[in-house]
Short mmCIF file of C-alpha atoms in Angstrom, two decimals:
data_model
loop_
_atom_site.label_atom_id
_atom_site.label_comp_id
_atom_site.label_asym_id
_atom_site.label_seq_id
_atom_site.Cartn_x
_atom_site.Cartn_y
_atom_site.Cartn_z
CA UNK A 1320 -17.27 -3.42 102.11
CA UNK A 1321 -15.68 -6.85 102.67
CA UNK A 1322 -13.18 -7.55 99.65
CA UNK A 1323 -15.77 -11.15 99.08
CA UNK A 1324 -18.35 -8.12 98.03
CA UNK A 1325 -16.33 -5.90 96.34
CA UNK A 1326 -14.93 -8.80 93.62
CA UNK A 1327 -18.61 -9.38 92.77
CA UNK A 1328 -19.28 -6.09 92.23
CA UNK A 1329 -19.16 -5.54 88.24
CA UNK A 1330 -19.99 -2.53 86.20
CA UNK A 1331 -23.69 -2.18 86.09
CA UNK A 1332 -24.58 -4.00 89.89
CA UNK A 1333 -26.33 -1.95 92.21
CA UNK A 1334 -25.73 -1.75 96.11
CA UNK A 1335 -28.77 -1.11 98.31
CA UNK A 1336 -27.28 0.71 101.97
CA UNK A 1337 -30.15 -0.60 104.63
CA UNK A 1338 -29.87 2.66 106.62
CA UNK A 1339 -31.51 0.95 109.74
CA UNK A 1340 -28.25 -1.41 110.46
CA UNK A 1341 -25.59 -0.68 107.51
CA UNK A 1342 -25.93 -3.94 105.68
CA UNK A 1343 -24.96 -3.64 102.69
CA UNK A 1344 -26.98 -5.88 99.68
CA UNK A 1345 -25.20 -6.45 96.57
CA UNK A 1346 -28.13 -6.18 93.75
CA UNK A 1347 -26.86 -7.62 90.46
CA UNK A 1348 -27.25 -6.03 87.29
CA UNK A 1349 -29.37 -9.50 85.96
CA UNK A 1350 -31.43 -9.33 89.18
CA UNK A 1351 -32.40 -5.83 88.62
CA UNK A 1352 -33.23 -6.05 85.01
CA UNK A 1353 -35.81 -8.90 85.79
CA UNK A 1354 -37.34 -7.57 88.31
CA UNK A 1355 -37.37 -3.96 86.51
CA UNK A 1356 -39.00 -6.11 83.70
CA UNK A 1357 -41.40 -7.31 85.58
CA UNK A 1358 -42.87 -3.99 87.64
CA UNK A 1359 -42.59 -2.75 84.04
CA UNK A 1360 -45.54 -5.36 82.86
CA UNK A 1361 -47.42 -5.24 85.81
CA UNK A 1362 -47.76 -1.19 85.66
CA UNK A 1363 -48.86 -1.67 82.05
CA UNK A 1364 -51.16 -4.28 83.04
CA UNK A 1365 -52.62 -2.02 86.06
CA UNK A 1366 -53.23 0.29 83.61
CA UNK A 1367 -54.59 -1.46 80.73
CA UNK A 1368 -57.27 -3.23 83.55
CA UNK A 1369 -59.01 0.09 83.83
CA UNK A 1370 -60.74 -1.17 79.93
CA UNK A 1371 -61.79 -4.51 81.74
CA UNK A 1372 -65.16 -5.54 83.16
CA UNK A 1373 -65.71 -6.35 86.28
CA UNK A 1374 -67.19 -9.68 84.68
CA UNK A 1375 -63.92 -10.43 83.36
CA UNK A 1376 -62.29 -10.30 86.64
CA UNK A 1377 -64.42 -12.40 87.93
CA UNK A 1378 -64.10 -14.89 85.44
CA UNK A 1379 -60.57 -14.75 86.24
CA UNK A 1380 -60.82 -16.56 89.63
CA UNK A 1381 -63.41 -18.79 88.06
CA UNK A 1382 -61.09 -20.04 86.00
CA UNK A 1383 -58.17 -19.89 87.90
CA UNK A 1384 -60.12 -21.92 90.61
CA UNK A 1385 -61.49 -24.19 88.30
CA UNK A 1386 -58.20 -25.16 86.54
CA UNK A 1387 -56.69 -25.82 90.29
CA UNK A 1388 -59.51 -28.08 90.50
CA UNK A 1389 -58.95 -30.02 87.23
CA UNK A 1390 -56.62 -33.07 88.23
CA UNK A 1391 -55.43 -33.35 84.84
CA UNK A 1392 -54.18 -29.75 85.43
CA UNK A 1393 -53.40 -29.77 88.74
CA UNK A 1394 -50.79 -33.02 88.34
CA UNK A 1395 -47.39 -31.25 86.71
CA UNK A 1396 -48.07 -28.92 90.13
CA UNK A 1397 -47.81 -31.67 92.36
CA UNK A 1398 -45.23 -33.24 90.30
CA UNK A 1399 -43.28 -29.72 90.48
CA UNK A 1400 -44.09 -29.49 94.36
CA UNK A 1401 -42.76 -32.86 94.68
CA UNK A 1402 -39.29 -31.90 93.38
CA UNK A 1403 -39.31 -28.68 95.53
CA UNK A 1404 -39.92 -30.45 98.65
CA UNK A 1405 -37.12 -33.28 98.17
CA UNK A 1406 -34.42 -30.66 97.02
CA UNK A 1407 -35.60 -28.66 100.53
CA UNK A 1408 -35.53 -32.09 102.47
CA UNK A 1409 -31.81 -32.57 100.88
CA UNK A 1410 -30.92 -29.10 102.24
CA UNK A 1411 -32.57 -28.97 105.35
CA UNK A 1412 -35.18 -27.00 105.12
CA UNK A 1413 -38.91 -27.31 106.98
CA UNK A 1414 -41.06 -28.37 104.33
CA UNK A 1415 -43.94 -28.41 106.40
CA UNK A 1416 -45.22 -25.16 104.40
CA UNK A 1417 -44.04 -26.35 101.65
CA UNK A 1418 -46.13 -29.64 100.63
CA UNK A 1419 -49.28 -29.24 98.81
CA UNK A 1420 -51.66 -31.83 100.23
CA UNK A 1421 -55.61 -31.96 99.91
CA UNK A 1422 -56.07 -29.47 102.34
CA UNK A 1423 -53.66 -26.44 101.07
CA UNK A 1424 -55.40 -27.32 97.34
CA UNK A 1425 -58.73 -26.87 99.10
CA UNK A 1426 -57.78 -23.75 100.72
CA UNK A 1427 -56.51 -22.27 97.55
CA UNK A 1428 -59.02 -23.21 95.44
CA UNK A 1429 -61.68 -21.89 97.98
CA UNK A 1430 -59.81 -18.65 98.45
CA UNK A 1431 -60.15 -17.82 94.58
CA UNK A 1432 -63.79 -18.76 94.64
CA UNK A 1433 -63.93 -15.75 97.33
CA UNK A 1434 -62.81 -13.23 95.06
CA UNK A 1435 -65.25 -14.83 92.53
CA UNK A 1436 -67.84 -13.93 94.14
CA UNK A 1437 -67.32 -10.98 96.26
CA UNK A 1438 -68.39 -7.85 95.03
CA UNK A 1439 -66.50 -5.44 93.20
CA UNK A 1440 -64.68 -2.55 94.75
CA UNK A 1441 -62.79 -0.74 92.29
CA UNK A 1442 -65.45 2.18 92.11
CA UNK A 1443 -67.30 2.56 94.86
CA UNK A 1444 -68.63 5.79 96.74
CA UNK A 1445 -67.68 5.83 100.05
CA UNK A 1446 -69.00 9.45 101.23
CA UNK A 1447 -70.77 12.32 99.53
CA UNK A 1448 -70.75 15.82 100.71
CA UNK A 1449 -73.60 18.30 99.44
CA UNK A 1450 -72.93 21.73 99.28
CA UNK A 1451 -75.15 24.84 97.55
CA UNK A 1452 -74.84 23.98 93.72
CA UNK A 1453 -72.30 21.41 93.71
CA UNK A 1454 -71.04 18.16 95.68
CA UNK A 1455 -68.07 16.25 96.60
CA UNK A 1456 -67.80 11.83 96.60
CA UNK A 1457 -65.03 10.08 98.10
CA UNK A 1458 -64.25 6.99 95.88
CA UNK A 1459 -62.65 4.38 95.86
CA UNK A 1460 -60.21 3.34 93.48
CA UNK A 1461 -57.12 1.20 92.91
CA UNK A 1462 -54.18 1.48 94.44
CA UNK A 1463 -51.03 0.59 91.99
CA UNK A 1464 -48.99 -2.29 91.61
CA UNK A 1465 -48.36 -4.54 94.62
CA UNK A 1466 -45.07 -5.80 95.36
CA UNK A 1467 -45.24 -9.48 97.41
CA UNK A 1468 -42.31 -11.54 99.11
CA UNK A 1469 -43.16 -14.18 100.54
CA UNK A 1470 -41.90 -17.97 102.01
CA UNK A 1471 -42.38 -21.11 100.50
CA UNK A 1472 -45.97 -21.79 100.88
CA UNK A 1473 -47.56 -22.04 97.54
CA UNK A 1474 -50.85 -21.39 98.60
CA UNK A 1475 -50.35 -17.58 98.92
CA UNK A 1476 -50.73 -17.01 95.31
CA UNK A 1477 -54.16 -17.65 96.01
CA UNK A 1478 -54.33 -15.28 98.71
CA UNK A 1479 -52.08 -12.27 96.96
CA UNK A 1480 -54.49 -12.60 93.90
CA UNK A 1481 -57.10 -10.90 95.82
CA UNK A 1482 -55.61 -7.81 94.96
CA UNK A 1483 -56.80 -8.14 91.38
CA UNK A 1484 -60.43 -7.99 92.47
CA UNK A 1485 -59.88 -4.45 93.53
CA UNK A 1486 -58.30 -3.51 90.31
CA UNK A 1487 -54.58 -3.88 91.31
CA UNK A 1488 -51.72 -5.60 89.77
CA UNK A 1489 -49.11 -7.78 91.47
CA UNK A 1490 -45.49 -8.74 91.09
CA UNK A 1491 -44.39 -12.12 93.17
CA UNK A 1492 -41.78 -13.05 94.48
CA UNK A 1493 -41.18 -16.41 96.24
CA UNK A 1494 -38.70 -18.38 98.20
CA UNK A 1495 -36.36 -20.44 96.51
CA UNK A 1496 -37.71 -23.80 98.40
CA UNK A 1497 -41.27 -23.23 96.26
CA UNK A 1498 -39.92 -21.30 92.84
CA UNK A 1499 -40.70 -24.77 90.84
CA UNK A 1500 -44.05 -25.04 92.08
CA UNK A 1501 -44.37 -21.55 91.39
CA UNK A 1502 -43.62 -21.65 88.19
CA UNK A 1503 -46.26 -24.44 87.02
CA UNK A 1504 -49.05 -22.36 88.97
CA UNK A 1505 -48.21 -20.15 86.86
CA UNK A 1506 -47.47 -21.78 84.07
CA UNK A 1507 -50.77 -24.43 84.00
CA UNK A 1508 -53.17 -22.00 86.05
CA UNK A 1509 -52.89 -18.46 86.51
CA UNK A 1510 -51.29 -17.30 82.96
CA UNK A 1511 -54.26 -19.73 81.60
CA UNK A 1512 -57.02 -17.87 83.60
CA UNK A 1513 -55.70 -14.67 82.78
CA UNK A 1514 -55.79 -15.34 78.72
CA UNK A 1515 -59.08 -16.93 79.04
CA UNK A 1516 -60.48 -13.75 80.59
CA UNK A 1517 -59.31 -11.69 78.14
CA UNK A 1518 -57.34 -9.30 80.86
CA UNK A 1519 -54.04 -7.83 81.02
CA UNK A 1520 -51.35 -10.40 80.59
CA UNK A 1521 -48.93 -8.28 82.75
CA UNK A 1522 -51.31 -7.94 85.54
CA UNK A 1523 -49.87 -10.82 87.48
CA UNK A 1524 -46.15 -11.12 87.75
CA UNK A 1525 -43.76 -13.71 88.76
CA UNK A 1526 -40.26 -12.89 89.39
CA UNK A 1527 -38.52 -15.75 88.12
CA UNK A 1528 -35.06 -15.66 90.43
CA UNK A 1529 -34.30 -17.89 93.52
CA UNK A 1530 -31.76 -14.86 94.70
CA UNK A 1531 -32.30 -12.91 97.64
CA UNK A 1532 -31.16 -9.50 95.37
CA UNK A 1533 -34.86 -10.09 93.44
CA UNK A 1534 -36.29 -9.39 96.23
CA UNK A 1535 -33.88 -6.54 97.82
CA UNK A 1536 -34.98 -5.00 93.51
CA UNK A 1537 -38.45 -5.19 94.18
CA UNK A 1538 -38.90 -3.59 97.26
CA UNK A 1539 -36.06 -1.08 96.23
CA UNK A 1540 -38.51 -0.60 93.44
CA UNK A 1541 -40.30 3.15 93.75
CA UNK A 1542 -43.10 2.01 91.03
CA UNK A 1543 -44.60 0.30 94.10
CA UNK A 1544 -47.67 1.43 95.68
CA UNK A 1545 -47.69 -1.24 98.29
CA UNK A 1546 -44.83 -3.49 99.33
CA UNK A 1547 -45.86 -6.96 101.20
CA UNK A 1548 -43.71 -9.38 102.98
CA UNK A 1549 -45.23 -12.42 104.32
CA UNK A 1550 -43.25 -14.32 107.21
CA UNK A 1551 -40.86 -13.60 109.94
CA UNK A 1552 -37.69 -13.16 111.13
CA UNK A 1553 -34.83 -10.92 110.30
CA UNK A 1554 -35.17 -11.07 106.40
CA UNK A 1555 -38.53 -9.31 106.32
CA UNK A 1556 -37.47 -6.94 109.01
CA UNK A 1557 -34.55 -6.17 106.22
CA UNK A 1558 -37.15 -6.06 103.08
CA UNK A 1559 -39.09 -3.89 104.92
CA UNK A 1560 -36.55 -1.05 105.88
CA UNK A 1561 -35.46 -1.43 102.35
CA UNK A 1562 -39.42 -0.54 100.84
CA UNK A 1563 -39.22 2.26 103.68
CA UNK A 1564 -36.04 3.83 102.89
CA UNK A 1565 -37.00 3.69 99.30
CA UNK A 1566 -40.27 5.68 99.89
CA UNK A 1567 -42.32 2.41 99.15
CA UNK A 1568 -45.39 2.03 101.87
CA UNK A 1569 -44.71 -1.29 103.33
CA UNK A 1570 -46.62 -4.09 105.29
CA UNK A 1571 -45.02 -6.70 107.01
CA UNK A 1572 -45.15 -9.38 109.74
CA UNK A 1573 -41.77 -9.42 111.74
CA UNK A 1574 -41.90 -11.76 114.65
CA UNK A 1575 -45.27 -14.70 115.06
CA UNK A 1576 -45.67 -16.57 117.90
CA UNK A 1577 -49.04 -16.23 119.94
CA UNK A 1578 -48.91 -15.77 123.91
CA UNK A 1579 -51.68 -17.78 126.02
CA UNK A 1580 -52.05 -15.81 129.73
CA UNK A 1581 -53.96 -18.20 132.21
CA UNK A 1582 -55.71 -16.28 134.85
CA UNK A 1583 -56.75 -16.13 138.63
CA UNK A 1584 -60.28 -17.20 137.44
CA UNK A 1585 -58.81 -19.96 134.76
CA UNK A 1586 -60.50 -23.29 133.69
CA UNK A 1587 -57.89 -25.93 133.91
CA UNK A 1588 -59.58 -28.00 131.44
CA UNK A 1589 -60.44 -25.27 128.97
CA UNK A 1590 -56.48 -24.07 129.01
CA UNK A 1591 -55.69 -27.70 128.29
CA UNK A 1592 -58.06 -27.50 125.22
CA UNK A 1593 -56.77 -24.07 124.01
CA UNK A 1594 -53.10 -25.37 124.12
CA UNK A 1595 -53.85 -28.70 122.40
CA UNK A 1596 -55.82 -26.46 119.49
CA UNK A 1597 -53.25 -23.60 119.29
CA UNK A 1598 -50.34 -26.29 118.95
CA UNK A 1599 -52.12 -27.95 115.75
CA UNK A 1600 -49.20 -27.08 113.58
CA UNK A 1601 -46.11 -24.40 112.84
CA UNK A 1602 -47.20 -20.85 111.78
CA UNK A 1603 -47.45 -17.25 113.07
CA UNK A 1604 -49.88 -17.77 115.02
CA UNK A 1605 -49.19 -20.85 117.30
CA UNK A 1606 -48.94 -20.90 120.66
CA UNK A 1607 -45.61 -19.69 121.57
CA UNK A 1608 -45.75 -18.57 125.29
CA UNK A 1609 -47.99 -19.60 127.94
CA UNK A 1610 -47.83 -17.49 131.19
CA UNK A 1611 -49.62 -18.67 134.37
CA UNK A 1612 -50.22 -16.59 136.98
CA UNK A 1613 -48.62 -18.20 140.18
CA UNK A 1614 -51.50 -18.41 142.22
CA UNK A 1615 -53.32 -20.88 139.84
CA UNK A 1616 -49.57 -22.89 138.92
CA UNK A 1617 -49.92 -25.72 140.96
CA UNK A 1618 -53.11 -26.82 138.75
CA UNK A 1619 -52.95 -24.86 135.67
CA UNK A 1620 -49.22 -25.81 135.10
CA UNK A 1621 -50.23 -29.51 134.83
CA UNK A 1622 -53.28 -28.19 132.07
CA UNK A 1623 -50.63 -26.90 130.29
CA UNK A 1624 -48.48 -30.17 130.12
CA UNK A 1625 -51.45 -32.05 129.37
CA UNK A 1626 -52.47 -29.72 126.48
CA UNK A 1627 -48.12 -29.73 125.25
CA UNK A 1628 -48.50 -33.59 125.71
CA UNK A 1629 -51.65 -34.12 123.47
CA UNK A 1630 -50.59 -31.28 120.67
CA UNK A 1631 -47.34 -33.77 120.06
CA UNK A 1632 -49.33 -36.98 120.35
CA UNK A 1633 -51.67 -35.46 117.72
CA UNK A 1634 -48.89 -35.24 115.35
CA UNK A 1635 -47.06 -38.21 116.16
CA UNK A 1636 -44.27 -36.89 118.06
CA UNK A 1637 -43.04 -35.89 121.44
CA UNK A 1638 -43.19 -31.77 122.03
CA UNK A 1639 -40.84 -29.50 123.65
CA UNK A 1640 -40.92 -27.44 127.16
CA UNK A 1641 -38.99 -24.10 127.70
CA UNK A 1642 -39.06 -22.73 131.46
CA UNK A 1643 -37.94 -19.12 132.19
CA UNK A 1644 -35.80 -19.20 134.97
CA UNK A 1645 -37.61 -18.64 138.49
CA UNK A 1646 -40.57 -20.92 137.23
CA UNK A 1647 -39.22 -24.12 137.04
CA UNK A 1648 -40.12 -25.18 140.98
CA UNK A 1649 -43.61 -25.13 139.72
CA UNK A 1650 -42.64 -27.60 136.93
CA UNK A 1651 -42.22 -31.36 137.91
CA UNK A 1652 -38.65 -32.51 138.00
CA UNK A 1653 -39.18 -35.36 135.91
CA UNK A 1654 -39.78 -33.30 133.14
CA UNK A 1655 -36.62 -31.90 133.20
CA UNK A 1656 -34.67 -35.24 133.65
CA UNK A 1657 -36.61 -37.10 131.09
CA UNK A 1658 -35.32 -37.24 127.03
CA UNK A 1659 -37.77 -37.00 124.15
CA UNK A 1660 -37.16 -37.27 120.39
CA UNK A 1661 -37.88 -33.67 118.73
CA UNK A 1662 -37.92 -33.68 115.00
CA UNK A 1663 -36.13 -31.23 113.57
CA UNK A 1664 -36.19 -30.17 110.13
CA UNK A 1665 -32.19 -31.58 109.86
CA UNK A 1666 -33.63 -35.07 111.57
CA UNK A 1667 -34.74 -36.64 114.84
CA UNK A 1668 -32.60 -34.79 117.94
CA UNK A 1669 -32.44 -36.32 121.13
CA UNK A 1670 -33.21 -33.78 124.06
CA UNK A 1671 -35.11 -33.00 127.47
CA UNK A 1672 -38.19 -32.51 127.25
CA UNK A 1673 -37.46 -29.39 129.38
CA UNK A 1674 -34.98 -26.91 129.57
CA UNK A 1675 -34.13 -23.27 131.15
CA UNK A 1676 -34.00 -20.35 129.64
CA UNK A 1677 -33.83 -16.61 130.52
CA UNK A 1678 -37.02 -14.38 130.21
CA UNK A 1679 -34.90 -11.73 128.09
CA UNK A 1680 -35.35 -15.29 125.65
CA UNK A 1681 -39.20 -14.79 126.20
CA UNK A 1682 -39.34 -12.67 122.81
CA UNK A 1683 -37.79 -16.20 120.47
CA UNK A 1684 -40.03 -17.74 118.24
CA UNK A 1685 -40.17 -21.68 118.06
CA UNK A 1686 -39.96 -22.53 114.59
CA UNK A 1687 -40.48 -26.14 115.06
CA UNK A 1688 -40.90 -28.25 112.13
CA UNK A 1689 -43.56 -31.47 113.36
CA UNK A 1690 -42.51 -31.11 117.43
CA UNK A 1691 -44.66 -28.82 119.22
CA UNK A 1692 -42.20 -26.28 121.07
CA UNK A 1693 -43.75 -23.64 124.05
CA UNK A 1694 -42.58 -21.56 126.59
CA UNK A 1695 -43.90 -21.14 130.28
CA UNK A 1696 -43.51 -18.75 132.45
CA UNK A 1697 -44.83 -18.61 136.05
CA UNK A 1698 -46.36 -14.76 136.80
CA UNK A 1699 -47.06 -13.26 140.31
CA UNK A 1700 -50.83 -12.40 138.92
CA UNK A 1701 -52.51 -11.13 135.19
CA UNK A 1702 -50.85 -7.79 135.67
CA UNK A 1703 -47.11 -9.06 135.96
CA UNK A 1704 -48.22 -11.00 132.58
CA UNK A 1705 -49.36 -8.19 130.78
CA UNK A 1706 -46.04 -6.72 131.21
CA UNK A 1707 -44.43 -9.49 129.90
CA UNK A 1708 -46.12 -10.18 126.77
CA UNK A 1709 -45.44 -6.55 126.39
CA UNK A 1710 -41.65 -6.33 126.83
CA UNK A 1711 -41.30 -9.47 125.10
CA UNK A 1712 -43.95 -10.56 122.83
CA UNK A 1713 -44.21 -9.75 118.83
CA UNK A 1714 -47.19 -7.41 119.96
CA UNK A 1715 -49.37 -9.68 117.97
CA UNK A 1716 -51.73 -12.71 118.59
CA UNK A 1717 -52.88 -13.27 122.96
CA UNK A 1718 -55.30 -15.25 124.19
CA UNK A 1719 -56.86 -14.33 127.83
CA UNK A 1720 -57.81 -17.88 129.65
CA UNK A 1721 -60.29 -16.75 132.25
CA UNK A 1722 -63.84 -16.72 133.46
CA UNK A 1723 -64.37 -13.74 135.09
CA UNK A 1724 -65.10 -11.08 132.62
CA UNK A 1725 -63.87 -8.05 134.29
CA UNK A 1726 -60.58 -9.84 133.92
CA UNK A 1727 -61.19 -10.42 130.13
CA UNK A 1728 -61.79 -6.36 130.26
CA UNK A 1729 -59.03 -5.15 131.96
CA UNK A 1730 -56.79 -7.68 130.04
CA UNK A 1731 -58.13 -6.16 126.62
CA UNK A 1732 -57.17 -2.38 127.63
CA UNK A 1733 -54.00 -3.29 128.89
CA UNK A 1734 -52.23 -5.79 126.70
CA UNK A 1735 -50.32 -4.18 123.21
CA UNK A 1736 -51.81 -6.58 120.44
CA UNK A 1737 -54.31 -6.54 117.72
CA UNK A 1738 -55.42 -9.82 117.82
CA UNK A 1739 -57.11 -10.70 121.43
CA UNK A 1740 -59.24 -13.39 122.06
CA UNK A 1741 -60.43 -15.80 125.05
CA UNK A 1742 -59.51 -18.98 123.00
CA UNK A 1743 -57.59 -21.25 120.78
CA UNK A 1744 -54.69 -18.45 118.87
CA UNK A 1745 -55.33 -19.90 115.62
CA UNK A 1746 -58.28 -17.97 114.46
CA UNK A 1747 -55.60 -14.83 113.56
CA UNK A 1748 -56.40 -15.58 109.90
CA UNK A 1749 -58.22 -13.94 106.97
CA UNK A 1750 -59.82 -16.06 105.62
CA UNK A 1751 -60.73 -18.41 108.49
CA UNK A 1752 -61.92 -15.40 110.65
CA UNK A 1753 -63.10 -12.95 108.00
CA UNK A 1754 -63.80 -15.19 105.25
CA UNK A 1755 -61.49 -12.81 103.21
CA UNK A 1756 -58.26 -14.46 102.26
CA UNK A 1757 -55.10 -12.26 103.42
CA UNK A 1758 -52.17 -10.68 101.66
CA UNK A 1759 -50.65 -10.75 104.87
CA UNK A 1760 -50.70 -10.10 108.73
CA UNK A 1761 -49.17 -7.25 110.73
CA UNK A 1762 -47.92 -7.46 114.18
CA UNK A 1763 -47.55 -4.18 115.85
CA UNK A 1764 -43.63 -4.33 116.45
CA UNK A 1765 -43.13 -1.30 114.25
CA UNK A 1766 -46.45 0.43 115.62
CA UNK A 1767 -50.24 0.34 115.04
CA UNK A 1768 -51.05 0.46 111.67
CA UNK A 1769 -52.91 3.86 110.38
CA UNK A 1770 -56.77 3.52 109.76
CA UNK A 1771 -56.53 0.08 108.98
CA UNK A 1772 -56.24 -3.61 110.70
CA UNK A 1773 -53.91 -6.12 111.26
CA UNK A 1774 -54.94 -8.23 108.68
CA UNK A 1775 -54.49 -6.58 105.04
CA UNK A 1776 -56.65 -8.11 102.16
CA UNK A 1777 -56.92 -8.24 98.82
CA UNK A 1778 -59.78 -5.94 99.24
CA UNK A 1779 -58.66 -3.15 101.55
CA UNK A 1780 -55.61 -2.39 98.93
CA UNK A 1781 -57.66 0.44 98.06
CA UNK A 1782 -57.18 4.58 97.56
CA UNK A 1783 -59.39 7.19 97.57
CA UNK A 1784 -59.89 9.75 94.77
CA UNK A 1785 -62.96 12.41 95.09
CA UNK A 1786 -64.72 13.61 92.46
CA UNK A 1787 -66.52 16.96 92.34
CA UNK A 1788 -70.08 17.37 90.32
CA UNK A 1789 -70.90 21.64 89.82
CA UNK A 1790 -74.62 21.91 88.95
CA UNK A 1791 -74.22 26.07 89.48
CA UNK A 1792 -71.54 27.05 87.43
CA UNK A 1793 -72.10 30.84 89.21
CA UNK A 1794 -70.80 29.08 92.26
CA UNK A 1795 -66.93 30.50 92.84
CA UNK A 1796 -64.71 31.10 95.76
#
């Protein structure tokens, strides 16, 4: 313990010991009392919910929906969302997740109207066994209280409430960057909805703290049925081996980035179009590696700068080109000698356009703020690729450019990802793909999830109780 750590230690602080790397997080006393406050309300509310009608869930995301709608309603949210994204700018920070525009409003509001009207699933029979005078159902049933971390993107409330539809409750909590905006969802929308249909005032939770330690408390928290975190990077890895240790069934998305593999049998044009479309804007599942299999480089690599060139043009800016070393003769030199501004969440930087790196570097995310960022790498065929997105990739989104179908086949079997397609990357959503908005994605970094997919919903937070009916109360063992 480092003596910075051990002066803020007071009487009554707890200390979480991550057993997968020895960190060591300082939970204070304050931290732990709100968030023990908070898991306290929602696992009254779960409970309470089981006296609620099904109608008065759904009248829940009505109204929730329709007050995100109401402009009257909606404006101390923007004004709120406003202030968050100038104190991030001040600091920083990408705000490109951060800014409510028309679009994220839509999506929200469109995600609770989902949950509106999808039917209920807190009850339902999922497998009946007969046997002489009596009979066993599998049912369906809640699952707990839900413990969510995630980044600053306000529109996830919308997404996490999905868990309410199933009969679960839910305890937030956000990034600093988005707290204020947090709080007036809460404040003008969701508490609102809640009171107006008549459920559980607990049942949603939002832990009010901008510290780290809330959510090392949550997820340290063994009231938990299921513990969420939304985005990358090494602070979800961290939440997530704390929920583990702490017996606390976890889901979480550790690394994004999508890999493109161009084939033998590639269209140049359509791998120009699938770049262009998977470079649309920053999240998980953007392009982040494009591999080209080296007997289709000397036209496929120029797709691929045509696709880079148009994704940055489309936003306004110039994008950025990462070459694994050994794969830069099939590059242009130009490319490497010309400068392009990049903008960078700090400011406009000045750099090449391309640069080198090693292929151990194959397995670094991008996280580029308005300047589309990629890396290529040159492959002796499809097979050398597979094994490359498989030493290095997040084991998550891959797209297979190709038209020969056997190709598409083979490339299915062998590559280590849930999400395969023959396309643009950006259909790895929920709600986009399933029309089902998502708690959350999973990458398979820390294996293949059990009896479920990738994607985790508000409606597959589910258990299963079973029920037995006796009609022959002779029957016995």
């Amino acid at each position: 313990m480092s003596n910075e750590l051990a002066a803020a230690f007071v009487d009554g602080d707890r200390m979480v010991v991550v057993q997968a790397d020895g960190a060591l997080l300082h939970i204070p006393a304050a931290e732990h009392q709100l968030v023990e406050a908070a898991v306290g309300r929602a696992a009254s509310g779960f409970a309470q919910l089981s006296n609620s009608s099904d109608a008065q869930i759904t009248h829940f995301f009505d109204r929730f929906a329709d007050l995100l709608a109401d402009d009257v309603v909606f404006a101390p949210i923007v004004s709120a969302n406003l202030g968050d994204v100038e104190r991030a700018r001040t600091r920083g920070r990408s705000t490109t997740r951060l800014a409510i525009d028309e679009s994220m409003r839509s999506d929200m509001i469109d995600g609770l109207r989902v949950w509106r009207d999808a039917t209920t699933g807190r009850d339902v029979a999922l497998h009946r066994v007969d046997h002489d005078g009596w009979s066993v159902e599998a049912r369906r049933a809640p699952l707990g209280v839900v413990g969510f971390v995630f980044e600053g993107r306000p529109n996830v409330f919308a997404d996490a409430c999905g868990v309410v539809r199933t009969g679960n409750a839910v305890v937030f909590r956000i990034g600093s960057d988005a707290l204020g905006t947090a709080r007036a969802i809460v404040e003008h929308a969701l508490e609102p909805a809640l009171d107006e249909a008549g459920l559980p005032s607990g049942l949603v939770q939002l832990v009010d703290s901008a510290a780290h330690a809330a959510g090392h408390a949550l997820f340290s928290d063994q009231r938990l049925a299921l513990a969420v975190a939304r985005g990358s990077g090494p602070a979800v890895a961290q939440l997530g081996a704390v929920a583990a240790q702490s017996g606390v069934p976890v889901s979480l998305h550790g690394t994004g980035g999508a890999w493109v593999v161009a084939g033998e049998s590639a269209d140049a044009a359509q791998l120009t179009a699938i770049v262009t479309h998977s470079l649309d804007r920053k999240v998980c599942n953007t392009l982040n590696v494009c591999v080209i299999a080296a007997s289709r480089a000397s036209d496929l690599v120029p797709a691929l700068l045509a696709g880079l060139e148009a994704a940055g043009s489309a936003r306004g800016t110039s994008a950025r080109l990462h070459v694994v070393v050994g794969s830069e003769a099939h590059v242009p030199s130009e490319c490497f000698e010309r400068r392009v501004a990049i903008d960078r969440a700090d400011g406009v930087h000045d750099e090449p356009f391309a640069s080198t790196l090693d292929e151990a570097e194959l397995a670094t995310e991008w996280e580029w703020e308005n300047s589309p960022e990629v890396t290529l790498v040159v492959a002796s065929d499809v097979r050398a690729a597979v094994e490359l997105c498989n030493a290095y990739s997040p084991h998550f989104a891959v797209s297979m450019v190709s038209n020969d179908q056997t190709e598409h086949d083979d490339f299915y079997v062998a590559v280590d990802a849930p999400f395969v397609g023959n396309g643009f990357t950006r259909w790895v959503d929920g709600q986009y793909a399933l029309n089902a908005p998502e708690l959350g994605l999973s990458n398979w970094q820390g294996g293949r999830m059990l009896g479920r997919g990738a994607i985790l919903s508000g409606d597959s937070v589910h258990t299963v109780r079973y029920r037995a009916t006796v009609n022959d109360h002779t029957t016995h063992r």
